[in-house]
Amino acid sequence: MTVRVKNLPPSHGVLGRKARRGDAFSMKRMDEIGTQVNCERLRVFTGNSNIDLVQKIAKHLGTSVGNAVVRTFSDGEINVEIHESVRGMDVFVIQSICSPVNDNLMELLILIDALKRASAERITAVLPYYGYARQDRKVLPRAPISAKLVADLITTAGASRVLTVDLHAGQIQGFFNIPVDHLFAAPVLLEYLRKLKNEIVVISPDAGGVERARAFAKRLNASLAIIDKRRDAPNVSQVMNIIGDVEGLTAVLLDDIVDTGGTLARAASALMAKGAKEVFACCTHPVLSGRAVNILSESPIKEMVVTDSIPLGETAKNNPIFKVLSISGILAQAIQRICRDESVSSLFV
């Protein structure tokens, strides 16, 4: 039996639900206020998927991660022990469903079940990365819709609501029969991209990402281009054409997930061949499976900007091409507002 994580006991803030509703807190303001905006009944728990992000969120909230042990027995079974009372509490379970996907999913489900049986009043599943999101429809006969199955599992386990970031397909919200708050990493990425001094053209690596790229281009006052590609086999893509003018401009490739890295690497090569001055790439969820880190490092991409929705492996951490931005502030604001029954609509940008 191996103990994988034991979190620190909580410390809680001074303001509860009596605080005036409708208050709006910027990320900077939350950093300044700290525990003064905390909710008395707020508790934060996590599994092993993304401990660094959870600790940052807890710091924003002015609290500590709940006292729990999440461990794996020698036969692979996952066991959870909650070492503090959560009776009547508003509990947030923060867990990215990233690699190892199935272990992290089971940790989430068992944590939710343990908290439900410990009489938590409300349990919110906070999913910085929603695994299985790319399996959101039937693409072949007799194929599963795994994103719907995961939604059913989370609901059945006992979650009262879901908070997630940049779903691969927004309609996954409809797979749940409980409230879903769908946040976007756009404010964090836009703040960084505005620091680029050269004239920018925002690039969608495929037709499916045009709406996202158009929204970024509008906010950056930049032009828009699209990569036309043809996928010959799963996880293999071939860039065919670039629609739009990129010559002499700083190209910013924008996607929600980078998995094998092949699409972005080929797109970067095509952009440089068309006269782009330099190529940056941005994504919310750095899945980075297989040889993705090497593929991106060997490509013309000058900088790969990602968020901490998924923790980087050691190879990526030590690679200077990767720039990690934190979404902890956005998630902390949403958690605080949900706890205090305030609107989170202003965060949906």
Short mmCIF file of C-alpha atoms in Angstrom, two decimals:
data_model
loop_
_atom_site.label_atom_id
_atom_site.label_comp_id
_atom_site.label_asym_id
_atom_site.label_seq_id
_atom_site.Cartn_x
_atom_site.Cartn_y
_atom_site.Cartn_z
CA MET A 1 0.00 0.00 0.00
CA THR A 2 1.52 3.29 -1.10
CA VAL A 3 0.47 6.68 0.22
CA ARG A 4 0.37 9.10 -2.70
CA VAL A 5 -0.70 12.37 -1.14
CA LYS A 6 -1.69 13.77 2.21
CA ASN A 7 -2.86 17.34 2.23
CA LEU A 8 -2.57 20.00 4.88
CA PRO A 9 -5.43 20.86 7.28
CA PRO A 10 -7.56 23.83 6.29
CA SER A 11 -7.61 27.39 7.54
CA HIS A 12 -10.68 29.41 6.72
CA GLY A 13 -11.50 33.05 6.09
CA VAL A 14 -13.64 35.50 7.98
CA LEU A 15 -16.50 36.36 5.62
CA GLY A 16 -19.33 33.98 4.82
CA ARG A 17 -22.60 34.12 2.93
CA LYS A 18 -23.61 37.38 4.66
CA ALA A 19 -21.21 39.26 2.38
CA ARG A 20 -22.93 41.58 -0.07
CA ARG A 21 -23.91 39.78 -3.25
CA GLY A 22 -22.84 41.10 -6.63
CA ASP A 23 -19.29 41.98 -5.55
CA ALA A 24 -16.85 41.67 -8.44
CA PHE A 25 -13.29 40.67 -7.66
CA SER A 26 -10.51 40.88 -10.23
CA MET A 27 -7.63 38.42 -9.96
CA LYS A 28 -5.40 41.21 -8.68
CA ARG A 29 -8.01 42.22 -6.12
CA MET A 30 -8.29 38.64 -4.86
CA ASP A 31 -4.52 38.51 -4.39
CA GLU A 32 -4.75 41.67 -2.28
CA ILE A 33 -7.76 40.65 -0.19
CA GLY A 34 -6.82 37.00 0.46
CA THR A 35 -8.76 35.45 3.34
CA GLN A 36 -11.10 38.43 3.67
CA VAL A 37 -13.23 37.25 0.75
CA ASN A 38 -13.31 33.61 1.82
CA CYS A 39 -16.49 31.67 2.54
CA GLU A 40 -16.81 30.11 5.99
CA ARG A 41 -18.27 26.88 4.65
CA LEU A 42 -15.79 26.47 1.80
CA ARG A 43 -13.63 23.34 1.70
CA VAL A 44 -11.18 22.36 -1.05
CA PHE A 45 -10.06 18.78 -1.71
CA THR A 46 -7.98 17.18 -4.44
CA GLY A 47 -6.57 13.94 -5.75
CA ASN A 48 -3.12 13.52 -7.23
CA SER A 49 -3.62 14.89 -10.73
CA ASN A 50 -2.60 18.55 -10.35
CA ILE A 51 -1.50 19.35 -6.81
CA ASP A 52 0.50 22.47 -7.75
CA LEU A 53 -2.55 24.12 -9.36
CA VAL A 54 -4.74 23.24 -6.38
CA GLN A 55 -2.27 24.81 -3.95
CA LYS A 56 -2.26 28.01 -6.03
CA ILE A 57 -6.06 28.09 -6.02
CA ALA A 58 -6.12 27.56 -2.25
CA LYS A 59 -3.65 30.42 -1.82
CA HIS A 60 -5.91 32.74 -3.84
CA LEU A 61 -8.84 31.70 -1.67
CA GLY A 62 -6.93 32.19 1.56
CA THR A 63 -7.46 28.59 2.63
CA SER A 64 -5.54 25.31 2.62
CA VAL A 65 -6.22 22.05 0.87
CA GLY A 66 -8.46 19.72 2.88
CA ASN A 67 -6.94 16.96 4.99
CA ALA A 68 -7.37 13.78 2.97
CA VAL A 69 -5.35 10.74 1.98
CA VAL A 70 -5.67 9.40 -1.57
CA ARG A 71 -3.67 6.22 -2.01
CA THR A 72 -3.33 3.18 -4.25
CA PHE A 73 -3.26 -0.39 -2.93
CA SER A 74 -0.77 -2.88 -4.36
CA ASP A 75 -3.48 -4.37 -6.62
CA GLY A 76 -4.23 -0.94 -8.13
CA GLU A 77 -7.40 -0.15 -6.18
CA ILE A 78 -7.75 3.49 -5.08
CA ASN A 79 -8.63 4.30 -1.49
CA VAL A 80 -9.69 7.67 -0.04
CA GLU A 81 -9.83 8.77 3.59
CA ILE A 82 -11.22 12.18 4.60
CA HIS A 83 -9.57 13.25 7.88
CA GLU A 84 -11.78 16.22 8.78
CA SER A 85 -15.49 16.91 9.11
CA VAL A 86 -17.26 18.14 5.99
CA ARG A 87 -20.82 17.87 7.32
CA GLY A 88 -22.91 20.70 5.89
CA MET A 89 -19.93 22.16 4.01
CA ASP A 90 -19.67 23.52 0.46
CA VAL A 91 -16.96 21.26 -0.95
CA PHE A 92 -14.94 21.73 -4.15
CA VAL A 93 -13.06 18.71 -5.50
CA ILE A 94 -10.37 19.90 -7.92
CA GLN A 95 -9.07 17.20 -10.24
CA SER A 96 -7.86 17.24 -13.84
CA ILE A 97 -8.79 14.09 -15.76
CA CYS A 98 -5.35 13.89 -17.34
CA SER A 99 -2.68 11.19 -17.61
CA PRO A 100 -2.97 8.66 -16.01
CA VAL A 101 -6.53 9.38 -17.12
CA ASN A 102 -8.36 6.41 -15.64
CA ASP A 103 -6.58 6.63 -12.27
CA ASN A 104 -7.36 10.33 -11.96
CA LEU A 105 -10.98 9.78 -13.00
CA MET A 106 -11.44 7.07 -10.37
CA GLU A 107 -9.80 9.28 -7.71
CA LEU A 108 -12.32 12.00 -8.57
CA LEU A 109 -15.30 9.65 -8.39
CA ILE A 110 -14.22 8.03 -5.12
CA LEU A 111 -13.46 11.41 -3.53
CA ILE A 112 -16.92 12.67 -4.47
CA ASP A 113 -18.53 9.50 -3.09
CA ALA A 114 -16.58 9.76 0.17
CA LEU A 115 -17.61 13.40 0.63
CA LYS A 116 -21.24 12.65 -0.19
CA ARG A 117 -21.29 9.88 2.43
CA ALA A 118 -19.66 12.30 4.89
CA SER A 119 -22.75 14.56 4.56
CA ALA A 120 -21.25 17.44 2.58
CA GLU A 121 -24.09 19.82 1.68
CA ARG A 122 -22.89 20.52 -1.86
CA ILE A 123 -20.08 19.01 -3.91
CA THR A 124 -18.69 20.82 -6.94
CA ALA A 125 -16.41 18.87 -9.28
CA VAL A 126 -13.79 21.36 -10.51
CA LEU A 127 -12.25 19.93 -13.69
CA PRO A 128 -9.49 22.15 -15.12
CA TYR A 129 -9.21 19.52 -17.87
CA TYR A 130 -12.16 17.31 -18.82
CA GLY A 131 -10.73 14.01 -20.06
CA TYR A 132 -12.51 12.01 -22.78
CA ALA A 133 -13.91 15.31 -24.14
CA ARG A 134 -12.79 14.45 -27.67
CA GLN A 135 -15.07 11.40 -27.66
CA ASP A 136 -18.20 13.56 -27.70
CA ARG A 137 -20.08 11.97 -30.63
CA LYS A 138 -20.37 8.79 -32.68
CA VAL A 139 -17.87 8.98 -35.54
CA LEU A 140 -18.27 5.30 -36.48
CA PRO A 141 -21.04 2.74 -36.13
CA ARG A 142 -21.13 1.08 -32.70
CA ALA A 143 -18.77 3.69 -31.22
CA PRO A 144 -19.24 4.94 -27.63
CA ILE A 145 -19.84 8.53 -26.57
CA SER A 146 -17.34 8.44 -23.72
CA ALA A 147 -17.68 12.12 -22.80
CA LYS A 148 -21.34 11.46 -21.95
CA LEU A 149 -20.38 8.37 -19.92
CA VAL A 150 -17.92 10.40 -17.85
CA ALA A 151 -20.62 13.02 -17.23
CA ASP A 152 -22.99 10.30 -16.00
CA LEU A 153 -20.31 8.85 -13.71
CA ILE A 154 -19.57 12.23 -12.12
CA THR A 155 -23.25 12.92 -11.57
CA THR A 156 -23.97 9.45 -10.17
CA ALA A 157 -20.98 9.71 -7.81
CA GLY A 158 -22.72 12.65 -6.14
CA ALA A 159 -21.51 15.91 -7.70
CA SER A 160 -24.00 18.77 -7.34
CA ARG A 161 -22.45 20.91 -10.07
CA VAL A 162 -19.42 21.05 -12.37
CA LEU A 163 -16.87 23.80 -13.00
CA THR A 164 -14.57 23.26 -15.96
CA VAL A 165 -12.30 25.12 -18.39
CA ASP A 166 -12.26 25.18 -22.21
CA LEU A 167 -14.26 22.08 -23.07
CA HIS A 168 -13.22 20.60 -26.40
CA ALA A 169 -16.87 20.83 -27.42
CA GLY A 170 -19.11 23.27 -25.59
CA GLN A 171 -22.17 21.07 -26.05
CA ILE A 172 -20.70 18.60 -23.53
CA GLN A 173 -22.39 20.86 -20.97
CA GLY A 174 -25.64 19.31 -22.16
CA PHE A 175 -24.44 15.83 -21.14
CA PHE A 176 -24.96 16.82 -17.50
CA ASN A 177 -28.30 17.08 -15.69
CA ILE A 178 -26.65 19.30 -13.07
CA PRO A 179 -25.42 22.92 -13.43
CA VAL A 180 -22.19 23.37 -15.41
CA ASP A 181 -20.05 26.51 -15.30
CA HIS A 182 -17.81 26.60 -18.38
CA LEU A 183 -14.87 28.98 -18.00
CA PHE A 184 -12.29 29.99 -20.58
CA ALA A 185 -8.54 30.53 -20.32
CA ALA A 186 -8.78 33.35 -22.86
CA PRO A 187 -8.19 36.22 -20.37
CA VAL A 188 -4.91 34.66 -19.23
CA LEU A 189 -3.69 33.91 -22.77
CA LEU A 190 -4.79 37.29 -24.14
CA GLU A 191 -2.97 39.16 -21.39
CA TYR A 192 0.26 37.42 -22.40
CA LEU A 193 -0.24 37.80 -26.16
CA ARG A 194 -0.81 41.55 -25.82
CA LYS A 195 2.81 41.83 -24.73
CA LEU A 196 4.02 40.74 -28.18
CA LYS A 197 5.28 43.88 -29.89
CA ASN A 198 5.03 42.75 -33.52
CA GLU A 199 1.94 42.80 -35.71
CA ILE A 200 0.01 39.59 -35.04
CA VAL A 201 -2.05 37.25 -37.19
CA VAL A 202 -4.06 34.66 -35.27
CA ILE A 203 -4.08 31.22 -36.90
CA SER A 204 -6.68 28.49 -36.52
CA PRO A 205 -4.96 25.11 -37.14
CA ASP A 206 -8.23 23.65 -38.47
CA ALA A 207 -11.75 24.65 -39.45
CA GLY A 208 -13.14 23.61 -36.08
CA GLY A 209 -11.11 26.25 -34.24
CA VAL A 210 -12.09 29.23 -36.41
CA GLU A 211 -14.61 30.63 -33.92
CA ARG A 212 -12.02 30.55 -31.12
CA ALA A 213 -9.34 32.16 -33.31
CA ARG A 214 -11.75 34.84 -34.52
CA ALA A 215 -12.59 35.80 -30.93
CA PHE A 216 -8.89 36.11 -30.07
CA ALA A 217 -8.15 38.11 -33.23
CA LYS A 218 -10.97 40.53 -32.43
CA ARG A 219 -9.69 41.16 -28.90
CA LEU A 220 -6.11 41.55 -30.10
CA ASN A 221 -7.14 43.76 -33.04
CA ALA A 222 -5.27 41.29 -35.26
CA SER A 223 -5.96 39.61 -38.60
CA LEU A 224 -7.10 36.00 -38.97
CA ALA A 225 -5.88 33.06 -41.04
CA ILE A 226 -6.90 29.41 -41.27
CA ILE A 227 -4.93 26.23 -41.89
CA ASP A 228 -6.64 23.83 -44.28
CA LYS A 229 -5.50 20.30 -43.47
CA ARG A 230 -6.39 16.75 -44.33
CA ARG A 231 -6.14 13.96 -41.74
CA ASP A 232 -4.97 10.73 -43.39
CA ALA A 233 -4.94 8.60 -40.21
CA PRO A 234 -5.70 9.03 -36.48
CA ASN A 235 -3.25 11.44 -34.78
CA VAL A 236 -1.62 12.25 -38.14
CA SER A 237 -2.37 15.45 -40.04
CA GLN A 238 -1.16 16.97 -43.29
CA VAL A 239 -1.20 20.73 -43.84
CA MET A 240 -2.61 21.51 -47.28
CA ASN A 241 -3.11 25.25 -47.56
CA ILE A 242 -3.12 28.56 -45.66
CA ILE A 243 -6.14 30.80 -46.09
CA GLY A 244 -5.13 34.37 -45.29
CA ASP A 245 -2.05 36.60 -45.39
CA VAL A 246 0.80 35.81 -42.96
CA GLU A 247 3.81 37.28 -44.75
CA GLY A 248 5.95 39.45 -42.48
CA LEU A 249 3.65 38.92 -39.49
CA THR A 250 4.01 37.18 -36.14
CA ALA A 251 1.79 34.12 -36.41
CA VAL A 252 0.02 32.87 -33.29
CA LEU A 253 -1.32 29.33 -33.63
CA LEU A 254 -4.29 28.83 -31.31
CA ASP A 255 -5.81 25.54 -30.16
CA ASP A 256 -7.58 24.19 -27.09
CA ILE A 257 -5.59 20.93 -26.79
CA VAL A 258 -2.13 19.94 -27.98
CA ASP A 259 -1.74 16.16 -27.93
CA THR A 260 0.85 14.64 -30.26
CA GLY A 261 2.02 18.07 -31.48
CA GLY A 262 2.03 17.03 -35.13
CA THR A 263 -0.65 19.46 -36.25
CA LEU A 264 1.03 22.50 -34.70
CA ALA A 265 4.51 21.50 -35.93
CA ARG A 266 3.36 21.07 -39.54
CA ALA A 267 1.31 24.25 -39.35
CA ALA A 268 4.34 26.19 -38.07
CA SER A 269 6.48 24.90 -40.94
CA ALA A 270 3.81 25.88 -43.47
CA LEU A 271 3.51 29.37 -41.95
CA MET A 272 7.25 29.97 -42.10
CA ALA A 273 7.28 28.76 -45.71
CA LYS A 274 4.59 31.36 -46.47
CA GLY A 275 6.73 34.17 -45.06
CA ALA A 276 5.65 34.47 -41.43
CA LYS A 277 8.19 36.40 -39.37
CA GLU A 278 7.96 34.04 -36.38
CA VAL A 279 5.50 31.52 -34.96
CA PHE A 280 4.09 31.29 -31.46
CA ALA A 281 1.60 28.64 -30.37
CA CYS A 282 -1.00 28.78 -27.60
CA CYS A 283 -3.20 26.13 -26.07
CA THR A 284 -5.14 25.63 -22.85
CA HIS A 285 -4.55 21.92 -22.26
CA PRO A 286 -1.00 20.55 -22.82
CA VAL A 287 -1.75 16.81 -23.08
CA LEU A 288 1.63 16.26 -24.81
CA SER A 289 1.48 12.52 -25.38
CA GLY A 290 4.18 10.39 -26.99
CA ARG A 291 6.96 12.39 -28.65
CA ALA A 292 5.02 15.67 -28.55
CA VAL A 293 7.68 17.60 -26.62
CA ASN A 294 10.42 16.61 -29.08
CA ILE A 295 8.20 17.25 -32.10
CA LEU A 296 7.36 20.76 -30.91
CA SER A 297 10.97 21.49 -29.96
CA GLU A 298 12.18 20.52 -33.43
CA SER A 299 9.53 22.66 -35.13
CA PRO A 300 9.86 26.38 -36.05
CA ILE A 301 7.66 27.33 -33.07
CA LYS A 302 9.46 30.00 -31.07
CA GLU A 303 7.37 29.61 -27.92
CA MET A 304 4.65 27.18 -26.84
CA VAL A 305 2.33 28.98 -24.41
CA VAL A 306 0.18 26.67 -22.27
CA THR A 307 -1.78 26.82 -19.02
CA ASP A 308 -1.40 24.70 -15.90
CA SER A 309 -4.74 22.91 -16.38
CA ILE A 310 -2.53 19.84 -16.87
CA PRO A 311 0.86 19.60 -15.12
CA LEU A 312 3.82 19.40 -17.48
CA GLY A 313 6.10 16.37 -17.36
CA GLU A 314 9.74 16.79 -16.45
CA THR A 315 10.86 16.84 -20.09
CA ALA A 316 8.52 19.73 -20.93
CA LYS A 317 9.30 21.59 -17.68
CA ASN A 318 12.98 21.65 -18.55
CA ASN A 319 12.36 22.68 -22.14
CA PRO A 320 12.72 26.46 -22.72
CA ILE A 321 10.16 26.46 -25.54
CA PHE A 322 7.31 26.02 -23.04
CA LYS A 323 5.78 28.99 -21.22
CA VAL A 324 3.23 28.08 -18.52
CA LEU A 325 0.49 30.53 -17.48
CA SER A 326 -1.69 29.83 -14.46
CA ILE A 327 -5.50 29.68 -14.53
CA SER A 328 -5.60 29.47 -10.72
CA GLY A 329 -6.89 33.05 -10.38
CA ILE A 330 -9.88 32.48 -12.69
CA LEU A 331 -10.78 29.21 -10.99
CA ALA A 332 -10.42 30.78 -7.54
CA GLN A 333 -12.77 33.61 -8.48
CA ALA A 334 -15.34 31.15 -9.80
CA ILE A 335 -15.11 28.96 -6.69
CA GLN A 336 -15.49 31.99 -4.43
CA ARG A 337 -18.56 33.24 -6.29
CA ILE A 338 -20.19 29.82 -6.40
CA CYS A 339 -19.65 29.42 -2.66
CA ARG A 340 -21.26 32.79 -2.00
CA ASP A 341 -24.10 32.18 -4.51
CA GLU A 342 -22.94 35.08 -6.66
CA SER A 343 -23.02 35.31 -10.43
CA VAL A 344 -20.07 33.90 -12.36
CA SER A 345 -21.29 35.12 -15.74
CA SER A 346 -18.71 37.92 -15.87
CA LEU A 347 -16.00 35.22 -16.03
CA PHE A 348 -17.46 33.66 -19.19
CA VAL A 349 -15.33 35.59 -21.66
#
